[in-house]
């Protein structure tokens, strides 16, 4: 009796329970949002679509991607061509928005290591500095828009305060590690150990990042932090401009401060590790809820956010055009150098 060869499951079947939960949640939420509208309303949106704002929105999305590339390139401090850095950012964004945040981070670390020979410790440190600057900019825009709308957000005041305090605490820990260095990290580790929190993988990864941070020369880290913070504010300002322009594609009757506030909240929502496919479902349901709190009921918000989701994926595909363009430019450069030699 011959043995039957072992059947292997296809790669796409090997999904972890955590990712499976994210997929089910995303699909359930987006189905719920779609159920709040109908096909006819979705079709009718084409009549109210502003092509001018659509192209402006695509331009701002491209500038946001470019700004993220500048952030990484300026902070790496190694001889990595900007074009190569931008290519990695484009791939990272695609992995984040079409797959998961984890896949995006993994692609960022792996590509810098394999293609540019950047040590994982260095690229990881740049990632931390970038995210710290982004978080500070997020706090600024949320606080600014909340002050402008405080009388109109009674149901969200506690949420805003919790978000600002939590983000502020995280930034204080980060800055303490930067300026107090090893003394702070040692004490911080003792506190976590006494609370038995250092057994968790996520906490251990944070500690590893702090170790990488204090291992660098103090002057170098402070200079990189200041440079990264300035670039983060530029990046987040462009993100706000992109968000405002995309909400103008379809005529949503919401003023500037409402859109700024909603965008700021969405930036914090994007950090929550339950999202997949670029926040599918979670983003749409949150937007429907937030716009309803501001009394935006004159238009079919569920239909609009579904349409914006489609455009978001199309924008990502449009930016991916940079990859074959970059390959072509490299090929032309190689041929030119070969003909001169």
Coordinates of C-alpha atoms in Angstrom, one line a residue:
X1 CA 0.0 0.0 0.0
X2 CA 1.6 3.2 -1.1
X3 CA 1.7 6.3 1.1
X4 CA -0.4 9.2 -0.1
X5 CA 1.7 12.3 -0.5
X6 CA 1.0 14.9 2.3
X7 CA -1.3 17.6 1.0
X8 CA -0.1 21.1 1.9
X9 CA -2.5 23.9 2.4
X10 CA -2.1 26.9 0.0
X11 CA -0.1 29.8 1.4
X12 CA -3.2 32.1 1.6
X13 CA -4.9 29.5 3.9
X14 CA -2.2 29.8 6.6
X15 CA -3.8 32.8 8.3
X16 CA -3.3 33.3 12.0
X17 CA -6.3 33.5 14.3
X18 CA -5.6 37.1 14.9
X19 CA -5.6 38.1 11.2
X20 CA -8.6 35.9 10.6
X21 CA -10.5 37.9 13.3
X22 CA -9.4 41.2 11.7
X23 CA -10.6 40.0 8.3
X24 CA -14.0 38.9 9.6
X25 CA -14.4 42.2 11.6
X26 CA -13.4 44.3 8.5
X27 CA -15.9 42.5 6.3
X28 CA -18.7 42.6 8.9
X29 CA -18.2 46.3 9.4
X30 CA -18.1 47.2 5.7
X31 CA -21.2 45.1 5.0
X32 CA -23.0 46.9 7.8
X33 CA -22.0 50.3 6.4
X34 CA -23.0 49.2 2.9
X35 CA -26.4 48.0 4.3
X36 CA -27.1 51.6 5.3
X37 CA -27.2 52.8 1.7
X38 CA -28.2 51.2 -1.6
X39 CA -26.8 50.7 -5.1
X40 CA -28.8 53.5 -6.6
X41 CA -27.3 56.1 -4.2
X42 CA -23.8 54.8 -5.0
X43 CA -24.5 55.1 -8.7
X44 CA -25.9 58.6 -8.3
X45 CA -22.7 59.8 -6.6
X46 CA -21.0 60.1 -10.0
X47 CA -23.3 63.0 -10.8
X48 CA -22.0 65.0 -7.7
X49 CA -18.4 64.0 -8.1
X50 CA -16.0 66.9 -8.4
X51 CA -13.2 66.0 -10.8
X52 CA -11.2 69.0 -9.8
X53 CA -11.1 68.0 -6.1
X54 CA -10.4 64.4 -7.1
X55 CA -7.2 65.4 -8.9
X56 CA -6.2 67.8 -6.1
X57 CA -6.8 64.9 -3.6
X58 CA -4.6 62.6 -5.7
X59 CA -1.9 65.3 -5.8
X60 CA -2.0 65.7 -2.0
X61 CA -1.9 61.9 -1.5
X62 CA 1.2 61.8 -3.7
X63 CA 2.7 64.6 -1.7
X64 CA 2.0 62.8 1.6
X65 CA 3.8 59.7 0.2
X66 CA 6.7 62.0 -0.9
X67 CA 6.9 63.6 2.5
X68 CA 7.1 60.2 4.3
X69 CA 10.0 59.4 1.9
X70 CA 11.7 62.6 2.9
X71 CA 11.3 61.8 6.6
X72 CA 13.0 58.4 6.3
X73 CA 15.7 59.7 3.9
X74 CA 16.6 62.7 6.1
X75 CA 16.8 60.6 9.3
X76 CA 18.6 57.5 8.0
X77 CA 21.9 59.5 7.7
X78 CA 23.4 56.9 5.3
X79 CA 24.1 57.0 1.6
X80 CA 20.7 55.8 0.5
X81 CA 19.5 57.5 -2.7
X82 CA 16.2 59.3 -2.2
X83 CA 14.6 57.5 -5.1
X84 CA 15.3 54.2 -3.4
X85 CA 13.9 55.4 -0.1
X86 CA 10.8 56.6 -1.9
X87 CA 10.4 53.2 -3.6
X88 CA 10.5 51.5 -0.3
X89 CA 7.9 53.9 1.1
X90 CA 5.6 53.2 -1.8
X91 CA 5.9 49.5 -1.2
X92 CA 5.4 49.9 2.5
X93 CA 2.2 52.0 2.0
X94 CA 0.9 49.4 -0.5
X95 CA 1.5 46.6 2.0
X96 CA -0.1 48.6 4.8
X97 CA -3.2 49.6 2.9
X98 CA -3.7 46.4 0.9
X99 CA -2.6 43.9 3.6
X100 CA -1.8 44.9 7.3
X101 CA 0.2 47.5 9.2
X102 CA 2.5 44.6 10.3
X103 CA 3.2 43.7 6.7
X104 CA 4.0 47.3 5.9
X105 CA 6.5 47.6 8.8
X106 CA 8.0 44.3 7.9
X107 CA 8.5 45.3 4.2
X108 CA 10.1 48.6 5.3
X109 CA 12.6 46.9 7.6
X110 CA 13.3 44.0 5.2
X111 CA 13.8 46.2 2.0
X112 CA 16.2 48.6 3.7
X113 CA 18.2 45.6 5.0
X114 CA 18.3 43.6 1.7
X115 CA 18.4 46.4 -0.9
X116 CA 20.3 49.2 0.9
X117 CA 22.2 47.2 3.6
X118 CA 20.8 49.3 6.4
X119 CA 21.0 47.5 9.7
X120 CA 17.6 46.6 11.2
X121 CA 18.6 48.4 14.4
X122 CA 19.1 51.6 12.5
X123 CA 16.0 51.4 10.3
X124 CA 14.0 50.5 13.4
X125 CA 15.4 53.6 15.2
X126 CA 14.4 55.8 12.3
X127 CA 10.9 54.3 12.4
X128 CA 10.6 55.1 16.1
X129 CA 11.8 58.7 15.7
X130 CA 9.4 59.2 12.8
X131 CA 6.4 57.8 14.7
X132 CA 7.3 59.9 17.8
X133 CA 7.2 63.1 15.6
X134 CA 4.0 62.0 13.9
X135 CA 2.4 61.4 17.3
X136 CA 3.3 64.8 18.5
X137 CA 1.8 66.4 15.3
X138 CA -1.3 64.3 15.8
X139 CA -1.7 65.6 19.4
X140 CA -1.3 69.2 18.1
X141 CA -3.9 68.9 15.4
X142 CA -6.4 67.1 17.7
X143 CA -5.9 69.6 20.5
X144 CA -6.2 72.6 18.1
X145 CA -9.4 71.3 16.4
X146 CA -10.9 70.2 19.7
X147 CA -10.5 73.7 21.1
X148 CA -12.3 75.2 18.1
X149 CA -15.2 72.7 18.4
X150 CA -15.3 72.1 22.2
X151 CA -18.9 73.4 22.5
X152 CA -20.0 71.0 19.7
X153 CA -18.4 67.8 20.9
X154 CA -19.9 67.1 24.4
X155 CA -20.1 63.4 23.7
X156 CA -16.5 63.2 22.6
X157 CA -14.8 65.3 25.2
X158 CA -13.8 62.4 27.4
X159 CA -12.5 60.5 24.4
X160 CA -10.4 63.5 23.3
X161 CA -9.0 63.9 26.8
X162 CA -8.1 60.2 27.1
X163 CA -6.4 60.3 23.7
X164 CA -4.4 63.4 24.5
X165 CA -3.4 62.1 27.9
X166 CA -2.4 58.6 26.6
X167 CA -0.5 60.1 23.7
X168 CA 1.1 62.6 26.0
X169 CA 2.2 59.8 28.4
X170 CA 3.8 57.9 25.5
X171 CA 5.7 61.0 24.4
X172 CA 6.9 61.7 27.9
X173 CA 8.3 58.2 28.2
X174 CA 10.0 58.6 24.8
X175 CA 11.5 62.0 25.7
X176 CA 12.6 60.8 29.1
X177 CA 14.5 58.0 27.3
X178 CA 16.1 60.5 25.0
X179 CA 17.2 63.0 27.6
X180 CA 17.7 60.8 30.8
X181 CA 18.9 57.9 28.7
X182 CA 20.1 54.8 30.5
X183 CA 19.0 55.9 34.0
X184 CA 15.4 56.2 32.9
X185 CA 15.4 52.9 30.9
X186 CA 16.8 51.0 33.8
X187 CA 14.2 52.4 36.2
X188 CA 11.4 51.9 33.6
X189 CA 12.4 48.2 33.2
X190 CA 12.3 47.7 36.9
X191 CA 8.8 49.1 37.1
X192 CA 7.6 46.9 34.3
X193 CA 9.3 43.9 35.8
X194 CA 7.6 44.5 39.2
X195 CA 4.3 44.7 37.4
X196 CA 5.2 41.5 35.5
X197 CA 4.4 43.4 32.2
X198 CA 7.8 42.6 30.6
X199 CA 6.5 39.1 29.8
X200 CA 4.4 40.4 27.0
X201 CA 6.0 40.5 23.5
X202 CA 4.7 44.0 22.7
X203 CA 6.2 45.4 25.9
X204 CA 9.5 43.7 25.2
X205 CA 9.6 45.2 21.7
X206 CA 9.1 48.7 23.3
X207 CA 12.0 48.0 25.6
X208 CA 14.2 46.9 22.7
X209 CA 13.4 50.1 20.9
X210 CA 14.3 52.1 24.0
X211 CA 17.6 50.2 24.3
X212 CA 18.4 51.1 20.7
X213 CA 17.5 54.7 21.4
X214 CA 19.8 55.2 24.4
X215 CA 22.7 53.3 22.6
X216 CA 23.0 56.2 20.2
X217 CA 25.1 59.3 20.9
X218 CA 22.9 61.8 22.8
X219 CA 23.7 64.7 20.4
X220 CA 22.9 62.6 17.3
X221 CA 19.6 61.5 18.7
X222 CA 18.5 65.0 19.8
X223 CA 19.4 66.4 16.4
X224 CA 17.6 63.7 14.6
X225 CA 14.5 64.1 16.9
X226 CA 14.3 67.8 16.1
X227 CA 14.7 67.3 12.4
X228 CA 12.2 64.4 12.4
X229 CA 9.6 66.5 14.4
X230 CA 9.8 69.3 11.8
X231 CA 9.3 66.8 9.0
X232 CA 6.5 65.1 10.9
X233 CA 4.6 68.4 11.1
X234 CA 5.0 68.9 7.4
X235 CA 3.8 65.3 6.8
X236 CA 0.8 65.7 9.0
X237 CA -0.1 69.1 7.6
X238 CA -0.1 67.5 4.1
X239 CA -2.2 64.6 5.5
X240 CA -4.8 67.1 6.8
X241 CA -4.8 68.9 3.4
X242 CA -5.3 65.5 1.6
X243 CA -8.2 64.6 4.0
X244 CA -9.9 67.9 3.5
X245 CA -9.6 67.7 -0.3
X246 CA -10.9 64.1 -0.4
X247 CA -14.0 65.1 1.5
X248 CA -14.6 67.8 -1.1
X249 CA -14.8 65.2 -3.9
X250 CA -18.4 64.6 -2.9
X251 CA -20.2 67.7 -1.4
X252 CA -20.1 66.9 2.3
X253 CA -21.6 69.9 4.3
X254 CA -18.9 70.0 6.9
X255 CA -16.7 73.0 7.7
X256 CA -12.9 73.1 7.9
X257 CA -12.6 72.5 11.7
X258 CA -15.0 69.6 11.6
X259 CA -13.0 67.8 8.9
X260 CA -9.7 68.6 10.7
X261 CA -11.1 67.2 14.0
X262 CA -12.5 64.0 12.3
X263 CA -9.2 63.5 10.4
X264 CA -7.3 63.9 13.7
X265 CA -9.5 61.3 15.4
X266 CA -9.0 59.0 12.4
X267 CA -5.2 59.2 12.7
X268 CA -5.5 57.9 16.3
X269 CA -8.0 55.2 15.1
X270 CA -5.4 54.0 12.6
X271 CA -3.0 53.1 15.4
X272 CA -5.4 50.5 16.9
X273 CA -4.1 47.1 16.0
X274 CA -7.4 45.5 14.9
X275 CA -7.3 46.9 11.3
X276 CA -6.6 45.2 8.1
X277 CA -6.7 46.2 4.4
X278 CA -6.0 49.9 5.3
X279 CA -8.6 50.1 8.0
X280 CA -11.4 48.6 5.9
X281 CA -14.7 48.7 7.8
X282 CA -13.3 50.3 10.9
X283 CA -12.6 53.6 9.1
X284 CA -16.0 53.7 7.3
X285 CA -18.1 53.0 10.4
X286 CA -16.1 55.6 12.4
X287 CA -16.6 58.2 9.8
X288 CA -20.4 57.5 9.6
X289 CA -20.6 57.9 13.4
X290 CA -18.5 61.1 13.6
X291 CA -20.3 62.8 10.8
X292 CA -23.6 61.9 12.4
X293 CA -22.5 63.5 15.7
X294 CA -22.0 66.8 13.8
X295 CA -25.4 66.5 12.2
X296 CA -24.3 65.8 8.7
X297 CA -27.4 64.1 7.5
X298 CA -28.2 66.1 4.3
X299 CA -26.2 63.6 2.2
X300 CA -25.8 59.8 2.2
X301 CA -22.6 59.5 4.2
X302 CA -22.5 55.7 4.1
X303 CA -22.5 55.8 0.3
X304 CA -19.9 58.5 0.3
X305 CA -17.5 56.7 2.6
X306 CA -17.8 53.5 0.5
X307 CA -17.0 55.5 -2.6
X308 CA -14.0 57.1 -0.9
X309 CA -12.8 53.7 0.1
X310 CA -12.8 52.7 -3.6
X311 CA -10.9 55.9 -4.5
X312 CA -8.4 55.3 -1.7
X313 CA -7.5 51.9 -3.2
X314 CA -7.3 53.5 -6.7
X315 CA -5.0 56.2 -5.3
X316 CA -2.7 53.5 -3.9
X317 CA -2.6 51.8 -7.3
X318 CA -1.8 55.1 -9.0
X319 CA 1.1 55.8 -6.7
X320 CA 2.4 52.2 -7.4
X321 CA 3.1 53.5 -10.9
X322 CA 6.3 55.0 -9.4
X323 CA 7.8 51.5 -9.2
X324 CA 8.0 50.7 -13.0
X325 CA 9.0 54.3 -13.6
X326 CA 11.8 54.0 -11.1
X327 CA 12.9 50.7 -12.8
X328 CA 12.9 52.4 -16.2
X329 CA 15.0 55.3 -14.9
X330 CA 17.5 52.8 -13.4
X331 CA 17.7 51.0 -16.7
X332 CA 18.3 54.1 -18.6
X333 CA 20.9 55.2 -16.2
X334 CA 22.7 51.9 -16.4
X335 CA 22.7 52.0 -20.2
X336 CA 24.0 55.6 -20.2
X337 CA 26.9 54.7 -17.9
X338 CA 27.6 51.6 -19.9
X339 CA 27.8 53.6 -23.2
X340 CA 30.2 56.1 -21.5
X341 CA 32.6 53.4 -20.2

